[in-house]
Each structure stands twice: as structure tokens, then as C-alpha cells.
mmCIF file of C-alpha atoms and ligand atoms in Angstrom:
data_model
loop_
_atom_site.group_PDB
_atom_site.id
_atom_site.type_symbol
_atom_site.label_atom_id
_atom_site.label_comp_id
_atom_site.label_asym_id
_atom_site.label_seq_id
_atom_site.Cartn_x
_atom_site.Cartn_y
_atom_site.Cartn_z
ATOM 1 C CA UNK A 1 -28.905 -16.157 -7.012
ATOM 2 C CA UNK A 2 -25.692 -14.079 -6.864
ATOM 3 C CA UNK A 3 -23.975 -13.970 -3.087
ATOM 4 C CA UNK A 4 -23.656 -11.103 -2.018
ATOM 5 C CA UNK A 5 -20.669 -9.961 0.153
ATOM 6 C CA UNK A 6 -17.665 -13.389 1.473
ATOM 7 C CA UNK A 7 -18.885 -16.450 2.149
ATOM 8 C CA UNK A 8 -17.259 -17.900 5.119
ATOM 9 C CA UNK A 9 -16.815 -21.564 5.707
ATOM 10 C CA UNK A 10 -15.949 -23.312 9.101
ATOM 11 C CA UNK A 11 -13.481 -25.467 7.246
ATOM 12 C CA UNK A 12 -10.954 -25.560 10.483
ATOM 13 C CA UNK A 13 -12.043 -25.105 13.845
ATOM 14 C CA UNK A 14 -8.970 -22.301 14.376
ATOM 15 C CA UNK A 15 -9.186 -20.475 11.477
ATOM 16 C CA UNK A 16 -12.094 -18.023 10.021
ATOM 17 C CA UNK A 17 -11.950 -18.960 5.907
ATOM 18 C CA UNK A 18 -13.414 -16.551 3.535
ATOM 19 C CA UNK A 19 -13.895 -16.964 0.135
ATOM 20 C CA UNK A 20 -14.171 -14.280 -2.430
ATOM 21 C CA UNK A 21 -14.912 -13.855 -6.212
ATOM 22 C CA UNK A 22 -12.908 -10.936 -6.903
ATOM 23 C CA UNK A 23 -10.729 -8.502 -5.410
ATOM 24 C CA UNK A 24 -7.674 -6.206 -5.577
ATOM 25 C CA UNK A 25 -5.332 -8.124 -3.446
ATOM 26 C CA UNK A 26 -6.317 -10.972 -0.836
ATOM 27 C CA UNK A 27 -3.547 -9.330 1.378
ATOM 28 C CA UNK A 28 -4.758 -6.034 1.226
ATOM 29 C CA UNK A 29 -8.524 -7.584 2.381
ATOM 30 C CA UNK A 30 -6.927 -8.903 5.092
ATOM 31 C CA UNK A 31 -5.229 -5.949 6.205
ATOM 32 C CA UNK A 32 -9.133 -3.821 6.067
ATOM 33 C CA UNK A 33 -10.819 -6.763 7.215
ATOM 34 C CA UNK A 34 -7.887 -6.953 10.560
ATOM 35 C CA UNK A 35 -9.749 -7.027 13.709
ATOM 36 C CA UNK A 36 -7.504 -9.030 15.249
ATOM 37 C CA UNK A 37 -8.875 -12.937 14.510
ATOM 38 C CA UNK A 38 -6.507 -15.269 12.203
ATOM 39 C CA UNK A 39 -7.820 -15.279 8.515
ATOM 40 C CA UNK A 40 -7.580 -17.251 5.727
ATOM 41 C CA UNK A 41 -8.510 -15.442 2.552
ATOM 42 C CA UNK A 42 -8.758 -16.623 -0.992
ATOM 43 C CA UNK A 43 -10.110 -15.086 -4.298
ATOM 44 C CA UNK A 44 -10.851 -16.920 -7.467
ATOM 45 C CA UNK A 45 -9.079 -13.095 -9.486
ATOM 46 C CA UNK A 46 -7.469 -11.141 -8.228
ATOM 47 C CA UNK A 47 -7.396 -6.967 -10.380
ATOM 48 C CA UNK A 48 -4.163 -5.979 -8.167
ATOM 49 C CA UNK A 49 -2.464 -8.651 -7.372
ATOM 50 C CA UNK A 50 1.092 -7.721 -5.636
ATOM 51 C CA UNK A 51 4.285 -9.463 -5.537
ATOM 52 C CA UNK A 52 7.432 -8.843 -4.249
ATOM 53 C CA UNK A 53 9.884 -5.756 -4.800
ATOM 54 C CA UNK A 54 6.864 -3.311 -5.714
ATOM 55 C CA UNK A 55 5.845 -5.760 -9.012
ATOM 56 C CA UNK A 56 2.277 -6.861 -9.601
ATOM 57 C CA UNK A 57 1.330 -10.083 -9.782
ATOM 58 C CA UNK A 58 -1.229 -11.584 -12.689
ATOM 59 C CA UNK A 59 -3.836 -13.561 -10.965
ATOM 60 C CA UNK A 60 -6.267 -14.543 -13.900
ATOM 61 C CA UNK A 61 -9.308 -17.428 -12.426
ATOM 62 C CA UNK A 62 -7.877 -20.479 -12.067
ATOM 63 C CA UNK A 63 -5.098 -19.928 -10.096
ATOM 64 C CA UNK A 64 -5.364 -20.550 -6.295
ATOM 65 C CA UNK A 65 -5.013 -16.802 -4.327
ATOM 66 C CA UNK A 66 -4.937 -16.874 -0.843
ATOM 67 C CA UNK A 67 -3.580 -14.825 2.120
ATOM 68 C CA UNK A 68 -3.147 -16.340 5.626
ATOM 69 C CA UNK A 69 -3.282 -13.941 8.265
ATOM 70 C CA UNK A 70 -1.718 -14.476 11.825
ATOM 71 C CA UNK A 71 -1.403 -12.532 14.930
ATOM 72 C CA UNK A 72 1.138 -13.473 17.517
ATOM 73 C CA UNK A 73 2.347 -12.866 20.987
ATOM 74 C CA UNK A 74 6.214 -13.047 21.768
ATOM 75 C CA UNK A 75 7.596 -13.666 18.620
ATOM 76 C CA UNK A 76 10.717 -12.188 17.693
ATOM 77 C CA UNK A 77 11.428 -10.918 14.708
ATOM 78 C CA UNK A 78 14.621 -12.631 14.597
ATOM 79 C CA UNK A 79 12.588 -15.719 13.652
ATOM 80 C CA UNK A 80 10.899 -14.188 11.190
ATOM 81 C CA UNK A 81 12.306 -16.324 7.867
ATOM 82 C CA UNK A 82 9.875 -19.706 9.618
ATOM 83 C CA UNK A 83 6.916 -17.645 8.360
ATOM 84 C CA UNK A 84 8.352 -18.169 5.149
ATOM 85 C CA UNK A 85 9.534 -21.480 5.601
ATOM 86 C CA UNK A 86 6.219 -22.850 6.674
ATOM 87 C CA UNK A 87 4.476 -21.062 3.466
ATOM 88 C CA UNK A 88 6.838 -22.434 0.824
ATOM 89 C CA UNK A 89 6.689 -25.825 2.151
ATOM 90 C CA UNK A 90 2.879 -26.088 2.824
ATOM 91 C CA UNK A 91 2.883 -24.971 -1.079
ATOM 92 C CA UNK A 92 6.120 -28.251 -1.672
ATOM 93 C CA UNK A 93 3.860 -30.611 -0.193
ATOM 94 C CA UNK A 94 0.693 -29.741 -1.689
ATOM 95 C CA UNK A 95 2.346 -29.840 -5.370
ATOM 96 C CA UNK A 96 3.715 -33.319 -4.546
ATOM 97 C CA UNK A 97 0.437 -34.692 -3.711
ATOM 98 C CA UNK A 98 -0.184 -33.966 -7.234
ATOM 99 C CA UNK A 99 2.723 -35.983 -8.500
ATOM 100 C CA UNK A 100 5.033 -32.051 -8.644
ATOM 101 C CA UNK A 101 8.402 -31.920 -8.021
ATOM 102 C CA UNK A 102 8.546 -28.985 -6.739
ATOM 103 C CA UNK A 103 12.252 -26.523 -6.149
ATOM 104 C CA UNK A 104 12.501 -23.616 -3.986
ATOM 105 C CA UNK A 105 14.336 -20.962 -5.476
ATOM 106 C CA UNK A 106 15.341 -18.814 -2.278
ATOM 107 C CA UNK A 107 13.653 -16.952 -0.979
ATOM 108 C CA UNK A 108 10.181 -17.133 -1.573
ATOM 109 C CA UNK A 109 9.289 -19.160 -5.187
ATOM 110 C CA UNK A 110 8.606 -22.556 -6.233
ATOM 111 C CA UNK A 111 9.821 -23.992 -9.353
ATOM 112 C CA UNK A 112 8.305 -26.980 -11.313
ATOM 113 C CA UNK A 113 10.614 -28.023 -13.846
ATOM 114 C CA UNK A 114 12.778 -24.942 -13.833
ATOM 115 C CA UNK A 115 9.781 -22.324 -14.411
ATOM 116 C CA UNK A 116 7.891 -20.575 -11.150
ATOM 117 C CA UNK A 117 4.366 -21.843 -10.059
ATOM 118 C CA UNK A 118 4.037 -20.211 -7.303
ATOM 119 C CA UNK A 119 5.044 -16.971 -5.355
ATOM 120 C CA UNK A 120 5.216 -16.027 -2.182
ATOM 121 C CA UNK A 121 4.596 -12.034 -0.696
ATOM 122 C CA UNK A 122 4.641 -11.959 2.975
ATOM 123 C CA UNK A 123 3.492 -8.775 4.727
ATOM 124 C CA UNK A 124 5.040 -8.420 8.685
ATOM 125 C CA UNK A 125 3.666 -5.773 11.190
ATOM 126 C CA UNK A 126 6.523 -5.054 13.459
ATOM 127 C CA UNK A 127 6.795 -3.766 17.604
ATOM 128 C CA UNK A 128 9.488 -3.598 19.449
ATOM 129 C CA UNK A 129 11.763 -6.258 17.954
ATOM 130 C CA UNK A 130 8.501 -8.768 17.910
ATOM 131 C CA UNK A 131 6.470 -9.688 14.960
ATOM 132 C CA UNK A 132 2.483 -9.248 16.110
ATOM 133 C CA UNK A 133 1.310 -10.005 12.305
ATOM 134 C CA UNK A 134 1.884 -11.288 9.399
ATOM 135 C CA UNK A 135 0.150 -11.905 6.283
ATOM 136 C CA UNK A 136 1.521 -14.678 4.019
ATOM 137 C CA UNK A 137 0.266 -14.270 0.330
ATOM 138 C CA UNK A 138 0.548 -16.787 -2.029
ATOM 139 C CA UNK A 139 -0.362 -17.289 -5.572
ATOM 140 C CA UNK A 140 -0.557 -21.282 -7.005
ATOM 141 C CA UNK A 141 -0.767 -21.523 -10.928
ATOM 142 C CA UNK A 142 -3.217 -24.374 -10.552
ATOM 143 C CA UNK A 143 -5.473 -23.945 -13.848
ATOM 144 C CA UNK A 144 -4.805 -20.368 -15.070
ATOM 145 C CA UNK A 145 -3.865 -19.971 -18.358
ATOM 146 C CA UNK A 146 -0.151 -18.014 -18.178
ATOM 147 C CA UNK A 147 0.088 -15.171 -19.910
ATOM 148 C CA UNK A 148 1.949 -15.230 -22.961
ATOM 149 C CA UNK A 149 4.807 -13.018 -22.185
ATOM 150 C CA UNK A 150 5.551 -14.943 -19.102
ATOM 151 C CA UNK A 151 5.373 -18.638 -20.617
ATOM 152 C CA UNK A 152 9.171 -19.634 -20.551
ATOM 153 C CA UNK A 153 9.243 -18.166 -17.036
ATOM 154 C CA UNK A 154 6.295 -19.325 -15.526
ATOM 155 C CA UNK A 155 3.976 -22.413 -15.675
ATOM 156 C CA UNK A 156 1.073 -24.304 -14.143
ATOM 157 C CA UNK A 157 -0.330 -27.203 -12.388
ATOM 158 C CA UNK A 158 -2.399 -28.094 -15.416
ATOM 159 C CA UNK A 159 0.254 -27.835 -18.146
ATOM 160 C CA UNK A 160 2.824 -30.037 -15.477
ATOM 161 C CA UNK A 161 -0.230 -33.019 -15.437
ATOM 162 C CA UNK A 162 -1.406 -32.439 -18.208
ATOM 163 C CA UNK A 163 -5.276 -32.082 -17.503
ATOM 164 C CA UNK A 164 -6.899 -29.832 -15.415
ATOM 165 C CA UNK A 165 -6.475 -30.761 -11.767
ATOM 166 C CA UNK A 166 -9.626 -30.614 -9.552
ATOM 167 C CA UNK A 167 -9.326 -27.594 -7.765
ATOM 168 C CA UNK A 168 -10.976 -28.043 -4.562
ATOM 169 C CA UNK A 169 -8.533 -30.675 -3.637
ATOM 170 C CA UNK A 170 -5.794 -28.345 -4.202
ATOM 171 C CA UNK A 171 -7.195 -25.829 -1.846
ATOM 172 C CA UNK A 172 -8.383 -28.270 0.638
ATOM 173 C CA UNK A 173 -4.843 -30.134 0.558
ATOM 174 C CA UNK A 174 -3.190 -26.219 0.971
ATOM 175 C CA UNK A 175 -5.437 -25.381 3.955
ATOM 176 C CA UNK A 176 -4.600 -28.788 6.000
ATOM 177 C CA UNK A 177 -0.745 -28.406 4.803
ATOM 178 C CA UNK A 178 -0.434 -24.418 6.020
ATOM 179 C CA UNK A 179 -1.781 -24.945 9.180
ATOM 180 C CA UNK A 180 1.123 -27.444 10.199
ATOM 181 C CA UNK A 181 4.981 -26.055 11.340
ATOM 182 C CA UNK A 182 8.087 -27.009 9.322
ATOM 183 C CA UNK A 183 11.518 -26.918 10.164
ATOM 184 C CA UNK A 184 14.034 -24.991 8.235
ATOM 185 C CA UNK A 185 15.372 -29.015 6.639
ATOM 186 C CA UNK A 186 11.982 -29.420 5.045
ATOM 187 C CA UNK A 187 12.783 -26.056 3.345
ATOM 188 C CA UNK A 188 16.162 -26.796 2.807
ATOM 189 C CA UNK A 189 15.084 -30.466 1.269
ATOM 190 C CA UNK A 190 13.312 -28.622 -1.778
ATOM 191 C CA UNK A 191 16.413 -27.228 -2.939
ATOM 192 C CA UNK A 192 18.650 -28.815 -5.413
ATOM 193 C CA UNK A 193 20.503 -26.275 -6.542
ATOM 194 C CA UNK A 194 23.038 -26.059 -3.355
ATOM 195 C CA UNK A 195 26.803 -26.276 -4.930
ATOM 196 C CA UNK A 196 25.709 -25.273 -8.059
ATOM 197 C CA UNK A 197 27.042 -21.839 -9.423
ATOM 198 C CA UNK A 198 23.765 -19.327 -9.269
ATOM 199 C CA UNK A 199 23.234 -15.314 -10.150
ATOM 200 C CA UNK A 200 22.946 -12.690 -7.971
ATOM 201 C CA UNK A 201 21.167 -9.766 -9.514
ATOM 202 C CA UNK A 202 20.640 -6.278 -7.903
ATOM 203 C CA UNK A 203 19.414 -3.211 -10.281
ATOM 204 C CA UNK A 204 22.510 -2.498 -11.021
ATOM 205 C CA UNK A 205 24.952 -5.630 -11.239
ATOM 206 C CA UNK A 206 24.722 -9.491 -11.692
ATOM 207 C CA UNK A 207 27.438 -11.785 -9.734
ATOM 208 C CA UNK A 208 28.276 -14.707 -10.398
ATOM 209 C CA UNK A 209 28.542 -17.203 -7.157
ATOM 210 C CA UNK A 210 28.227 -20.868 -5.787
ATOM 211 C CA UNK A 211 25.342 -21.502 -3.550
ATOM 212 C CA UNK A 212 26.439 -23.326 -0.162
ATOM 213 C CA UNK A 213 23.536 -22.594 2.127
ATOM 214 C CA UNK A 214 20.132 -21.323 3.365
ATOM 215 C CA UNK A 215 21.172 -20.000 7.549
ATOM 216 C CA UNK A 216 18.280 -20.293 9.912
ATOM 217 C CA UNK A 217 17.530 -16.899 9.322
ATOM 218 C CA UNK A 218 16.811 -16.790 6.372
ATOM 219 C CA UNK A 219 19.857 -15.879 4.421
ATOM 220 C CA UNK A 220 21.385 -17.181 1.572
ATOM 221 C CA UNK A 221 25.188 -18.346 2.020
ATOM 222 C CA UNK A 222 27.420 -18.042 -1.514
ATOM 223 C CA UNK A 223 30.902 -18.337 -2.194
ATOM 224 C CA UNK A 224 31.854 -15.628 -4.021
ATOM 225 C CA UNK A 225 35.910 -15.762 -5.079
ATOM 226 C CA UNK A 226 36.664 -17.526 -1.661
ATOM 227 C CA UNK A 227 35.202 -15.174 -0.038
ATOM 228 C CA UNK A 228 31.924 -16.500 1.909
ATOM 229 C CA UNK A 229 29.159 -14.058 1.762
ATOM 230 C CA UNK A 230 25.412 -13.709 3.304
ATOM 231 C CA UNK A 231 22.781 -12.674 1.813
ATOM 232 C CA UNK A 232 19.828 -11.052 2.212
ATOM 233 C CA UNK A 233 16.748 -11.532 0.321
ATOM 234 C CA UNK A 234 15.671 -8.059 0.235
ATOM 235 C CA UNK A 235 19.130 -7.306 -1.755
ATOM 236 C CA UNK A 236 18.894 -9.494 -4.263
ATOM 237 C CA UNK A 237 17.196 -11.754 -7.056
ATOM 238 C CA UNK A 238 18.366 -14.884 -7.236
ATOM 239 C CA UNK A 239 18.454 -16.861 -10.589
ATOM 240 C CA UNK A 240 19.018 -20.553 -11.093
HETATM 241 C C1 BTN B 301 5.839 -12.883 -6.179
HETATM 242 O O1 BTN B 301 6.044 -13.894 -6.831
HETATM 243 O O2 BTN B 301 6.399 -11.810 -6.452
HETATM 244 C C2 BTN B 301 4.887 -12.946 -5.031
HETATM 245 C C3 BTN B 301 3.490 -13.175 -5.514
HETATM 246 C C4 BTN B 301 2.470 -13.264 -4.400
HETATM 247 C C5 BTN B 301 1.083 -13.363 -4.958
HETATM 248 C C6 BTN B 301 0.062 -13.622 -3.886
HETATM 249 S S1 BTN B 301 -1.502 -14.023 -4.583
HETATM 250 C C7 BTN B 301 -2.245 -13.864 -3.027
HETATM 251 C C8 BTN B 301 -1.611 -12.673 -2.344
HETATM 252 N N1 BTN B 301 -2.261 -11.452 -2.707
HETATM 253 C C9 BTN B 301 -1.469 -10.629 -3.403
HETATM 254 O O3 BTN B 301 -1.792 -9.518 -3.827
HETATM 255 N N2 BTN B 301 -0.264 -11.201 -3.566
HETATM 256 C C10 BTN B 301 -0.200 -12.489 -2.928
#
């Protein structure tokens, strides 16, 4: 018999999980669906799939699709890089279970092996210098097949082990790791790339500089000529 409409699970006692079949964008659901309870969301396919800086973001079944939803009082906005923090290493930990080595490439990707396997789009509501929401969408490459034109960028759980991984496990792993709090070293501990000489790229310039540092809020210190600069995600691509 086909389900009709989310089926929710009482996986964790603090958090409502739905699970979906199909649908535009797990962060836009949890945006309509807001009426003010936490939510975890995932899809198996997603048809509009976003990522960052306005691009889409191809979410074919397989791949692990989820948007965690959280509503706070008092905090500032200030603080806002730990949302990312905690949803880049909840995805670390998870991939390691499965014997990943996994490498944060500021701000919001993971790398296995130099190509991404997961991305990151995180969606703040803002009030008076506090954040009251946010929406942390991620995208896992678990068992997808990656699209040809992205292969020597991107690449999968499956293809890293070499056999399909059991997907369940993966989610069930991802749910217990997202719900813990990380500290700013655990995010700093999946980068291996500090001292190294890295690319800045805006739309109209790249810039060649030597990565020092991640700062507690979030932005990424460079030495560029001597000269030590911070930057801000939102400026820039970053490649290794
Ligand atoms: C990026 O790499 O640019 C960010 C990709 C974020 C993709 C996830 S998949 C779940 C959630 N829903 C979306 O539409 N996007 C995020």
C-alpha cells in the first residue's frame, strides 16, 4: 500500500523525525512545515535541491538528505559559525564509523580523499542580534550514483568502501551524532590542510594564500604576502 503524506518516527525523545520520499528541498519543508517544534527532515530525492551561493544541489536516491531544524532562545548571532561546526562534525564522525577519513574544506564541505561527499547549506532566521532558527541542510553521498560531470569533484560512500554501505546505519549513526555539541577543535581536527598554500576565489579573482587558521567565529585566517587576512565565508570559495 503506498503511504500517503510523512511518516514520522519517535526515533529521539527531543526531536520530531519525518521521513519523506520526495521533495523539492528538505529545507524548504521545514521552513512550510515551521510551527515552532525542532525537526528533523530527510528525503530519499530530492527535485530542488539547494546549495550554497544560489547553486542547486543534485540529490539523486541514495544519497542521505536531511534538514535539522532548531529554534532557540538567547543565542547570539555572534555564535553563529557552532551551528556549522556541530553539522560538519556530526557528518566527520559518522564517515569515520565507516572507516572515512574525512577533511573539512572551510566552510561548510567534507572531503574524502580530496573530492566532496558532503555539503552543508545552513538557513538562519535572525532578531535583534539573536539567532531564533536555523535550519542545517545537509546532503551525504552515501549510495548515489554521481553524476558524470561532477565525478573528479565529487564522490561517495560506496565508491570510498567499495560496496554499498547499509544505509540505515548511516542515518541512524547521523541522527545520534547531530544531536551532540562540538567544540570548534573537533572542527579544527578535520583539517589538514592548515600551512599549506590554498585558493581564494571570488567571481572575479583567484589569490593565492597560506592557510593559518579557522577563528571561533567562523573565519578563515590566510597569510597573504605578510599580510594576515580574515575571511569570510560568504566572500569566498575556497579550494584545496
Ligand atoms: C552545498 O554543497 O552547496 C550545500 C549542499 C546542501 C544540500 C542539502 S541536501 C539537504 C538540504 N536540502 C537542500 O535543499 N539542501 C540541503
Amino acid at each position: 500500500m503506498k503511504r500517503q503524506g510523512p511518516r514520522l518516527i519517535n526515533w529521539v525523545a527531543t526531536m520530531k523525525i519525518i521521513e519523506l520520499e520526495e521533495v523539492g528541498s528538505t529545507n524548504e519543508y521545514c521552513k512550510a512545515a515551521d510551527i515552532g517544534e525542532d525537526l528533523c527532515v530527510f528525503a530519499k530525492r530530492q527535485t530542488a535541491g539547494k546549495g550554497t551561493k544560489g547553486r542547486s544541489f543534485i540529490s539523486d536516491g541514495g544519497g542521505l538528505y536531511v534538514s535539522v531544524m532548531r529554534h532557540y532562545e538567547n543565542f547570539s548571532a555572534e555564535e553563529a559559525f557552532k551551528i556549522m561546526v556541530n553539522g560538519c562534525v556530526a557528518v566527520c564522525k559518522t564517515l569515520e564509523k565507516f572507516g572515512i577519513k574525512p577533511v573539512i574544506r572551510w566552510a561548510n564541505d567534507v572531503l574524502a580523499g580530496g573530492r566532496k561527499i558532503c555539503g552543508t547549506l545552513i538557513e538562519n532566521t535572525f532578531s535583534n542580534g539573536y539567532i531564533t532558527r536555523s535550519i542545517v541542510g545537509i546532503g551525504i553521498n552515501v549510495n548515489n550514483e554521481i553524476a558524470q560531470e561532477i565525478k573528479d569533484i565529487a564522490v561517495s560512500m560506496k565508491e570510498i568502501a567499495g560496496k554499498s554501505l547499509n544505509f540505515d546505519k548511516v542515518k541512524r549513526l547521523f541522527i545520534k551524532n547531530v544531536q551532540k555539541e562540538y567544540k570548534i577543535d573537533e572542527y579544527k581536527s578535520y583539517i589538514d590542510w592548515f600551512g599549506q598554500t590554498v585558493t581564494l576565489k571570488t567571481a572575479d579573482e583567484e589569490r593565492e594564500v597560506k592557510a593559518v587558521d579557522v577563528t571561533e567565529n567562523g573565519r578563515l585566517l590566510v597569510d597573504w604576502c605578510g599580510n594576515m587576512l580574515e575571511i569570510s565565508a560568504a566572500e569566498v570559495s575556497l579550494r584545496l
